[in-house]
């Protein structure tokens, strides 16, 4: 259960999400505006993440969304390998792997 005095968790979550926005969110958003198929893929990932957090996390309604999203993103970031560079250009984003698309979806949900 999320404790009311856990403001430090919220601050930490916002830092994680802001950093992720710089590495994935902004570039993916630009690319998604250019390529509708990419936008659809990110939307599908976002829907899956919503389901995971709503249905798979006990008492998720009592935890700030930013904390849930940051926790999910941290788990994904642990799976990234140095051999999987973060896409930079819109064209790179069209070829992005599952993990990078998922991280872009986390950013989309955090913005929303």
PDB file of C-alpha atoms in Angstrom, residues 18-100:
ATOM      1  CA  UNK A  18      11.630  12.978 -16.959  1.00  0.00           C
ATOM      2  CA  UNK A  19      14.882  11.209 -17.852  1.00  0.00           C
ATOM      3  CA  UNK A  20      12.952   8.648 -19.885  1.00  0.00           C
ATOM      4  CA  UNK A  21      11.093  11.447 -21.649  1.00  0.00           C
ATOM      5  CA  UNK A  22      14.449  12.857 -22.775  1.00  0.00           C
ATOM      6  CA  UNK A  23      15.795   9.502 -23.985  1.00  0.00           C
ATOM      7  CA  UNK A  24      12.637   7.989 -25.473  1.00  0.00           C
ATOM      8  CA  UNK A  25       9.512  10.096 -25.200  1.00  0.00           C
ATOM      9  CA  UNK A  26      10.341  13.213 -27.191  1.00  0.00           C
ATOM     10  CA  UNK A  27      11.989  11.406 -30.112  1.00  0.00           C
ATOM     11  CA  UNK A  28       9.295   8.728 -30.256  1.00  0.00           C
ATOM     12  CA  UNK A  29       6.555  11.369 -30.240  1.00  0.00           C
ATOM     13  CA  UNK A  30       8.154  13.186 -33.185  1.00  0.00           C
ATOM     14  CA  UNK A  31       8.528   9.922 -35.072  1.00  0.00           C
ATOM     15  CA  UNK A  32       4.962   8.847 -34.257  1.00  0.00           C
ATOM     16  CA  UNK A  33       3.660  12.126 -35.666  1.00  0.00           C
ATOM     17  CA  UNK A  34       5.418  11.283 -38.914  1.00  0.00           C
ATOM     18  CA  UNK A  35       4.585   7.561 -39.078  1.00  0.00           C
ATOM     19  CA  UNK A  36       1.008   6.524 -38.166  1.00  0.00           C
ATOM     20  CA  UNK A  37       1.986   2.864 -37.895  1.00  0.00           C
ATOM     21  CA  UNK A  38       4.486   3.730 -35.191  1.00  0.00           C
ATOM     22  CA  UNK A  39       1.850   5.784 -33.371  1.00  0.00           C
ATOM     23  CA  UNK A  40      -0.476   2.777 -33.448  1.00  0.00           C
ATOM     24  CA  UNK A  41       2.243   0.465 -32.113  1.00  0.00           C
ATOM     25  CA  UNK A  42       2.990   2.829 -29.223  1.00  0.00           C
ATOM     26  CA  UNK A  43      -0.750   3.120 -28.465  1.00  0.00           C
ATOM     27  CA  UNK A  44      -1.040  -0.675 -28.340  1.00  0.00           C
ATOM     28  CA  UNK A  45       1.901  -0.875 -25.941  1.00  0.00           C
ATOM     29  CA  UNK A  46       0.325   1.849 -23.801  1.00  0.00           C
ATOM     30  CA  UNK A  47      -2.947  -0.099 -23.620  1.00  0.00           C
ATOM     31  CA  UNK A  48      -1.060  -3.219 -22.521  1.00  0.00           C
ATOM     32  CA  UNK A  49       0.797  -1.281 -19.836  1.00  0.00           C
ATOM     33  CA  UNK A  50      -2.479   0.182 -18.540  1.00  0.00           C
ATOM     34  CA  UNK A  51      -3.904  -3.328 -18.278  1.00  0.00           C
ATOM     35  CA  UNK A  52      -0.815  -4.628 -16.495  1.00  0.00           C
ATOM     36  CA  UNK A  53      -0.856  -1.820 -13.963  1.00  0.00           C
ATOM     37  CA  UNK A  54      -4.643  -1.842 -13.446  1.00  0.00           C
ATOM     38  CA  UNK A  55      -5.121  -5.600 -13.287  1.00  0.00           C
ATOM     39  CA  UNK A  56      -1.727  -6.925 -12.258  1.00  0.00           C
ATOM     40  CA  UNK A  57      -0.742  -4.606  -9.424  1.00  0.00           C
ATOM     41  CA  UNK A  58      -2.574  -5.047  -6.161  1.00  0.00           C
ATOM     42  CA  UNK A  59      -4.066  -1.805  -4.827  1.00  0.00           C
ATOM     43  CA  UNK A  60      -2.825   0.075  -7.890  1.00  0.00           C
ATOM     44  CA  UNK A  61      -5.631   2.603  -7.489  1.00  0.00           C
ATOM     45  CA  UNK A  62      -4.025   3.723  -4.232  1.00  0.00           C
ATOM     46  CA  UNK A  63      -0.600   4.403  -5.773  1.00  0.00           C
ATOM     47  CA  UNK A  64       0.178   7.502  -7.840  1.00  0.00           C
ATOM     48  CA  UNK A  65       0.347   6.675 -11.542  1.00  0.00           C
ATOM     49  CA  UNK A  66       3.801   8.228 -11.803  1.00  0.00           C
ATOM     50  CA  UNK A  67       5.143   5.761  -9.213  1.00  0.00           C
ATOM     51  CA  UNK A  68       3.593   2.805 -11.030  1.00  0.00           C
ATOM     52  CA  UNK A  69       4.911   3.917 -14.424  1.00  0.00           C
ATOM     53  CA  UNK A  70       8.397   4.641 -13.104  1.00  0.00           C
ATOM     54  CA  UNK A  71       8.577   1.241 -11.429  1.00  0.00           C
ATOM     55  CA  UNK A  72       7.499  -0.472 -14.631  1.00  0.00           C
ATOM     56  CA  UNK A  73      10.008   1.572 -16.654  1.00  0.00           C
ATOM     57  CA  UNK A  74      12.857   0.717 -14.277  1.00  0.00           C
ATOM     58  CA  UNK A  75      12.143  -2.959 -14.823  1.00  0.00           C
ATOM     59  CA  UNK A  76      12.284  -2.457 -18.580  1.00  0.00           C
ATOM     60  CA  UNK A  77      15.474  -0.427 -18.379  1.00  0.00           C
ATOM     61  CA  UNK A  78      17.143  -3.330 -16.594  1.00  0.00           C
ATOM     62  CA  UNK A  79      16.493  -5.514 -19.640  1.00  0.00           C
ATOM     63  CA  UNK A  80      18.125  -3.134 -22.108  1.00  0.00           C
ATOM     64  CA  UNK A  81      21.481  -4.242 -23.372  1.00  0.00           C
ATOM     65  CA  UNK A  82      24.302  -1.993 -24.488  1.00  0.00           C
ATOM     66  CA  UNK A  83      23.939  -3.571 -27.915  1.00  0.00           C
ATOM     67  CA  UNK A  84      20.439  -2.135 -28.309  1.00  0.00           C
ATOM     68  CA  UNK A  85      20.954   1.584 -28.896  1.00  0.00           C
ATOM     69  CA  UNK A  86      18.092   3.973 -28.282  1.00  0.00           C
ATOM     70  CA  UNK A  87      16.537   5.013 -31.597  1.00  0.00           C
ATOM     71  CA  UNK A  88      17.347   8.595 -32.512  1.00  0.00           C
ATOM     72  CA  UNK A  89      15.778   9.499 -35.838  1.00  0.00           C
ATOM     73  CA  UNK A  90      12.166   8.958 -36.901  1.00  0.00           C
ATOM     74  CA  UNK A  91      13.395   6.257 -39.276  1.00  0.00           C
ATOM     75  CA  UNK A  92      15.226   4.528 -36.416  1.00  0.00           C
ATOM     76  CA  UNK A  93      12.001   4.549 -34.415  1.00  0.00           C
ATOM     77  CA  UNK A  94      10.233   2.668 -37.202  1.00  0.00           C
ATOM     78  CA  UNK A  95      12.706  -0.170 -36.580  1.00  0.00           C
ATOM     79  CA  UNK A  96      12.651   0.080 -32.778  1.00  0.00           C
ATOM     80  CA  UNK A  97      12.524  -3.130 -30.784  1.00  0.00           C
ATOM     81  CA  UNK A  98       9.819  -4.132 -28.317  1.00  0.00           C
ATOM     82  CA  UNK A  99      11.577  -2.688 -25.260  1.00  0.00           C
ATOM     83  CA  UNK A 100      12.134   0.744 -26.772  1.00  0.00           C
TER      84      UNK A 100
END
